[in-house]
Amino acid sequence: MAKLQKRDLSFLNQAPLKLEKTFQLPYSPKEFWEILIDNEGWTQWFEGMTYCQSLDSVKGGVGSKRAVHLDNMKVVEEFIVWEPEQKWGFTAIEMNIPVLNSLVELIEIQKEVGYSSVTWRVGAQLKWWASPAKGKLYKDLDKAFEVSIGRLKTWNTESMNKKNM
């Protein structure tokens, strides 16, 4: 696996490729936080994700790592932000298909009356030779987020109903 450059949150403002989505979820920050930290659950709602597992004996926290498979891409992520029910973020540190130099994702959760407002930000820097694919990558990522957000709403509602039965 190729090494990527570790980044902090400031990279989100300087990244050449940026994506930001803000959306509402009909449940509390605590309920959404439980979804975020359920690594195995990501395969149920995140578009293209077939594998998501912690690489540490202790699940979560700044410095912890997880491995994800998105279609044919395998990525190791290291958490750089872990503020329960508020902020969750990572930097990618390894990738089997080395199209990126750097990647940071951040999810921020705001409690509203009767729902949560979520902002999901991604910042990435492509390898020079992958730069011509920037537009397609952005379009594909945007579509994956839209599909995933829709699935997340349905998946969480179904999961919560099963737990409450």
Short mmCIF file of C-alpha atoms in Angstrom, two decimals:
data_model
loop_
_atom_site.label_atom_id
_atom_site.label_comp_id
_atom_site.label_asym_id
_atom_site.label_seq_id
_atom_site.Cartn_x
_atom_site.Cartn_y
_atom_site.Cartn_z
CA MET A 1 0.00 0.00 0.00
CA ALA A 2 1.22 3.47 -0.87
CA LYS A 3 1.69 6.03 1.91
CA LEU A 4 -0.29 9.27 1.78
CA GLN A 5 0.73 12.54 3.39
CA LYS A 6 -0.91 12.90 6.81
CA ARG A 7 -2.85 16.13 7.11
CA ASP A 8 -4.70 18.02 9.82
CA LEU A 9 -8.03 19.85 9.59
CA SER A 10 -6.46 22.97 8.10
CA PHE A 11 -6.03 20.99 4.88
CA LEU A 12 -9.79 21.20 4.30
CA ASN A 13 -9.40 24.91 3.52
CA GLN A 14 -6.37 24.51 1.21
CA ALA A 15 -7.17 21.25 -0.59
CA PRO A 16 -7.34 21.51 -4.39
CA LEU A 17 -10.41 19.21 -4.45
CA LYS A 18 -13.19 20.05 -1.99
CA LEU A 19 -16.66 18.71 -1.41
CA GLU A 20 -19.09 19.87 1.26
CA LYS A 21 -22.59 18.60 2.00
CA THR A 22 -24.96 19.93 4.66
CA PHE A 23 -28.10 17.96 5.40
CA GLN A 24 -30.62 17.24 8.12
CA LEU A 25 -31.17 13.90 9.81
CA PRO A 26 -34.34 13.15 11.79
CA TYR A 27 -32.55 11.94 14.89
CA SER A 28 -30.36 13.20 17.70
CA PRO A 29 -26.59 13.78 17.58
CA LYS A 30 -26.21 10.80 19.96
CA GLU A 31 -28.06 8.49 17.54
CA PHE A 32 -26.04 9.72 14.56
CA TRP A 33 -22.78 9.42 16.51
CA GLU A 34 -23.59 5.76 17.17
CA ILE A 35 -23.93 5.24 13.41
CA LEU A 36 -20.60 6.96 12.68
CA ILE A 37 -18.64 4.83 15.12
CA ASP A 38 -20.29 1.56 14.01
CA ASN A 39 -17.62 0.67 11.46
CA GLU A 40 -19.32 -2.50 10.24
CA GLY A 41 -22.57 -0.58 9.69
CA TRP A 42 -20.94 1.67 7.08
CA THR A 43 -21.16 -1.16 4.52
CA GLN A 44 -24.95 -1.00 4.84
CA TRP A 45 -25.35 2.63 3.85
CA PHE A 46 -22.18 4.13 2.34
CA GLU A 47 -22.16 3.78 -1.44
CA GLY A 48 -19.49 1.34 -2.65
CA MET A 49 -18.14 0.45 0.80
CA THR A 50 -17.71 -3.31 1.14
CA TYR A 51 -15.49 -3.44 4.24
CA CYS A 52 -14.93 -1.22 7.28
CA GLN A 53 -13.07 -2.46 10.36
CA SER A 54 -11.11 -0.94 13.23
CA LEU A 55 -7.40 -1.75 13.23
CA ASP A 56 -7.06 -1.12 16.97
CA SER A 57 -8.13 -3.12 20.00
CA VAL A 58 -9.80 0.00 21.39
CA LYS A 59 -12.50 1.29 19.06
CA GLY A 60 -12.18 4.96 18.22
CA GLY A 61 -10.45 8.05 19.47
CA VAL A 62 -7.80 10.36 18.05
CA GLY A 63 -4.92 8.30 16.67
CA SER A 64 -7.01 5.17 16.12
CA LYS A 65 -7.10 3.61 12.67
CA ARG A 66 -9.59 1.77 10.49
CA ALA A 67 -9.42 0.01 7.14
CA VAL A 68 -12.06 0.55 4.48
CA HIS A 69 -12.68 -0.92 1.04
CA LEU A 70 -14.51 1.26 -1.47
CA ASP A 71 -15.10 -0.85 -4.55
CA ASN A 72 -11.50 -1.83 -5.54
CA MET A 73 -9.83 0.83 -3.42
CA LYS A 74 -8.41 -0.10 -0.01
CA VAL A 75 -7.66 2.75 2.39
CA VAL A 76 -6.28 3.05 5.92
CA GLU A 77 -7.62 6.05 7.81
CA GLU A 78 -6.29 7.63 11.00
CA PHE A 79 -8.65 9.65 13.16
CA ILE A 80 -7.57 13.24 13.82
CA VAL A 81 -10.81 14.46 15.44
CA TRP A 82 -13.03 12.52 17.84
CA GLU A 83 -15.46 14.69 19.78
CA PRO A 84 -18.49 12.52 20.60
CA GLU A 85 -21.76 13.80 19.16
CA GLN A 86 -20.00 16.85 17.66
CA LYS A 87 -17.02 16.17 15.35
CA TRP A 88 -15.51 13.10 13.69
CA GLY A 89 -12.68 13.25 11.20
CA PHE A 90 -9.74 11.40 9.69
CA THR A 91 -6.81 11.64 7.32
CA ALA A 92 -6.08 8.82 4.89
CA ILE A 93 -2.59 7.41 5.48
CA GLU A 94 -2.38 4.44 3.06
CA MET A 95 -4.07 3.47 -0.20
CA ASN A 96 -3.64 0.53 -2.55
CA ILE A 97 -4.46 2.60 -5.68
CA PRO A 98 -2.27 5.66 -5.16
CA VAL A 99 -4.31 8.35 -6.95
CA LEU A 100 -4.16 10.73 -3.97
CA ASN A 101 -1.39 12.57 -2.16
CA SER A 102 -3.70 13.54 0.73
CA LEU A 103 -7.26 13.16 1.98
CA VAL A 104 -9.10 14.58 5.00
CA GLU A 105 -12.77 14.13 5.91
CA LEU A 106 -14.67 15.89 8.68
CA ILE A 107 -18.24 15.43 9.86
CA GLU A 108 -19.70 18.11 12.14
CA ILE A 109 -22.99 17.54 13.96
CA GLN A 110 -25.24 20.32 15.26
CA LYS A 111 -28.26 19.63 17.46
CA GLU A 112 -31.41 21.34 16.23
CA VAL A 113 -34.97 21.12 17.57
CA GLY A 114 -36.22 17.69 16.49
CA TYR A 115 -33.27 16.84 14.20
CA SER A 116 -29.52 17.10 13.65
CA SER A 117 -27.82 19.27 11.06
CA VAL A 118 -24.75 17.57 9.60
CA THR A 119 -21.94 19.07 7.55
CA TRP A 120 -19.65 16.60 5.79
CA ARG A 121 -16.46 18.05 4.31
CA VAL A 122 -13.85 16.35 2.16
CA GLY A 123 -10.51 17.77 1.04
CA ALA A 124 -8.20 15.89 -1.30
CA GLN A 125 -5.10 16.38 -3.39
CA LEU A 126 -4.70 14.15 -6.44
CA LYS A 127 -1.40 12.88 -7.79
CA TRP A 128 -0.28 15.04 -10.72
CA TRP A 129 -1.02 12.31 -13.24
CA ALA A 130 -4.58 11.88 -11.90
CA SER A 131 -5.41 15.62 -12.13
CA PRO A 132 -7.22 15.30 -15.48
CA ALA A 133 -9.78 13.06 -13.71
CA LYS A 134 -10.58 15.72 -11.08
CA GLY A 135 -13.98 16.60 -12.60
CA LYS A 136 -15.09 12.97 -12.87
CA LEU A 137 -13.84 12.18 -9.38
CA TYR A 138 -15.77 15.14 -7.96
CA LYS A 139 -18.94 14.12 -9.82
CA ASP A 140 -18.63 10.48 -8.67
CA LEU A 141 -17.95 11.51 -5.07
CA ASP A 142 -20.87 13.93 -5.07
CA LYS A 143 -23.20 11.21 -6.37
CA ALA A 144 -21.91 8.67 -3.81
CA PHE A 145 -22.58 11.14 -1.01
CA GLU A 146 -26.12 11.81 -2.23
CA VAL A 147 -26.89 8.08 -2.45
CA SER A 148 -25.24 7.40 0.92
CA ILE A 149 -27.12 10.17 2.72
CA GLY A 150 -30.40 8.80 1.37
CA ARG A 151 -29.51 5.26 2.46
CA LEU A 152 -28.36 6.49 5.84
CA LYS A 153 -31.75 8.01 6.58
CA THR A 154 -33.60 4.82 5.60
CA TRP A 155 -31.09 2.42 7.13
CA ASN A 156 -31.02 4.21 10.46
CA THR A 157 -34.81 4.41 10.70
CA GLU A 158 -35.13 0.68 9.96
CA SER A 159 -32.36 -0.20 12.42
CA MET A 160 -33.85 1.92 15.21
CA ASN A 161 -37.30 0.40 14.64
CA LYS A 162 -35.82 -3.11 14.93
CA LYS A 163 -34.03 -2.21 18.19
CA ASN A 164 -37.21 -0.74 19.67
CA MET A 165 -39.37 -3.79 18.88
#
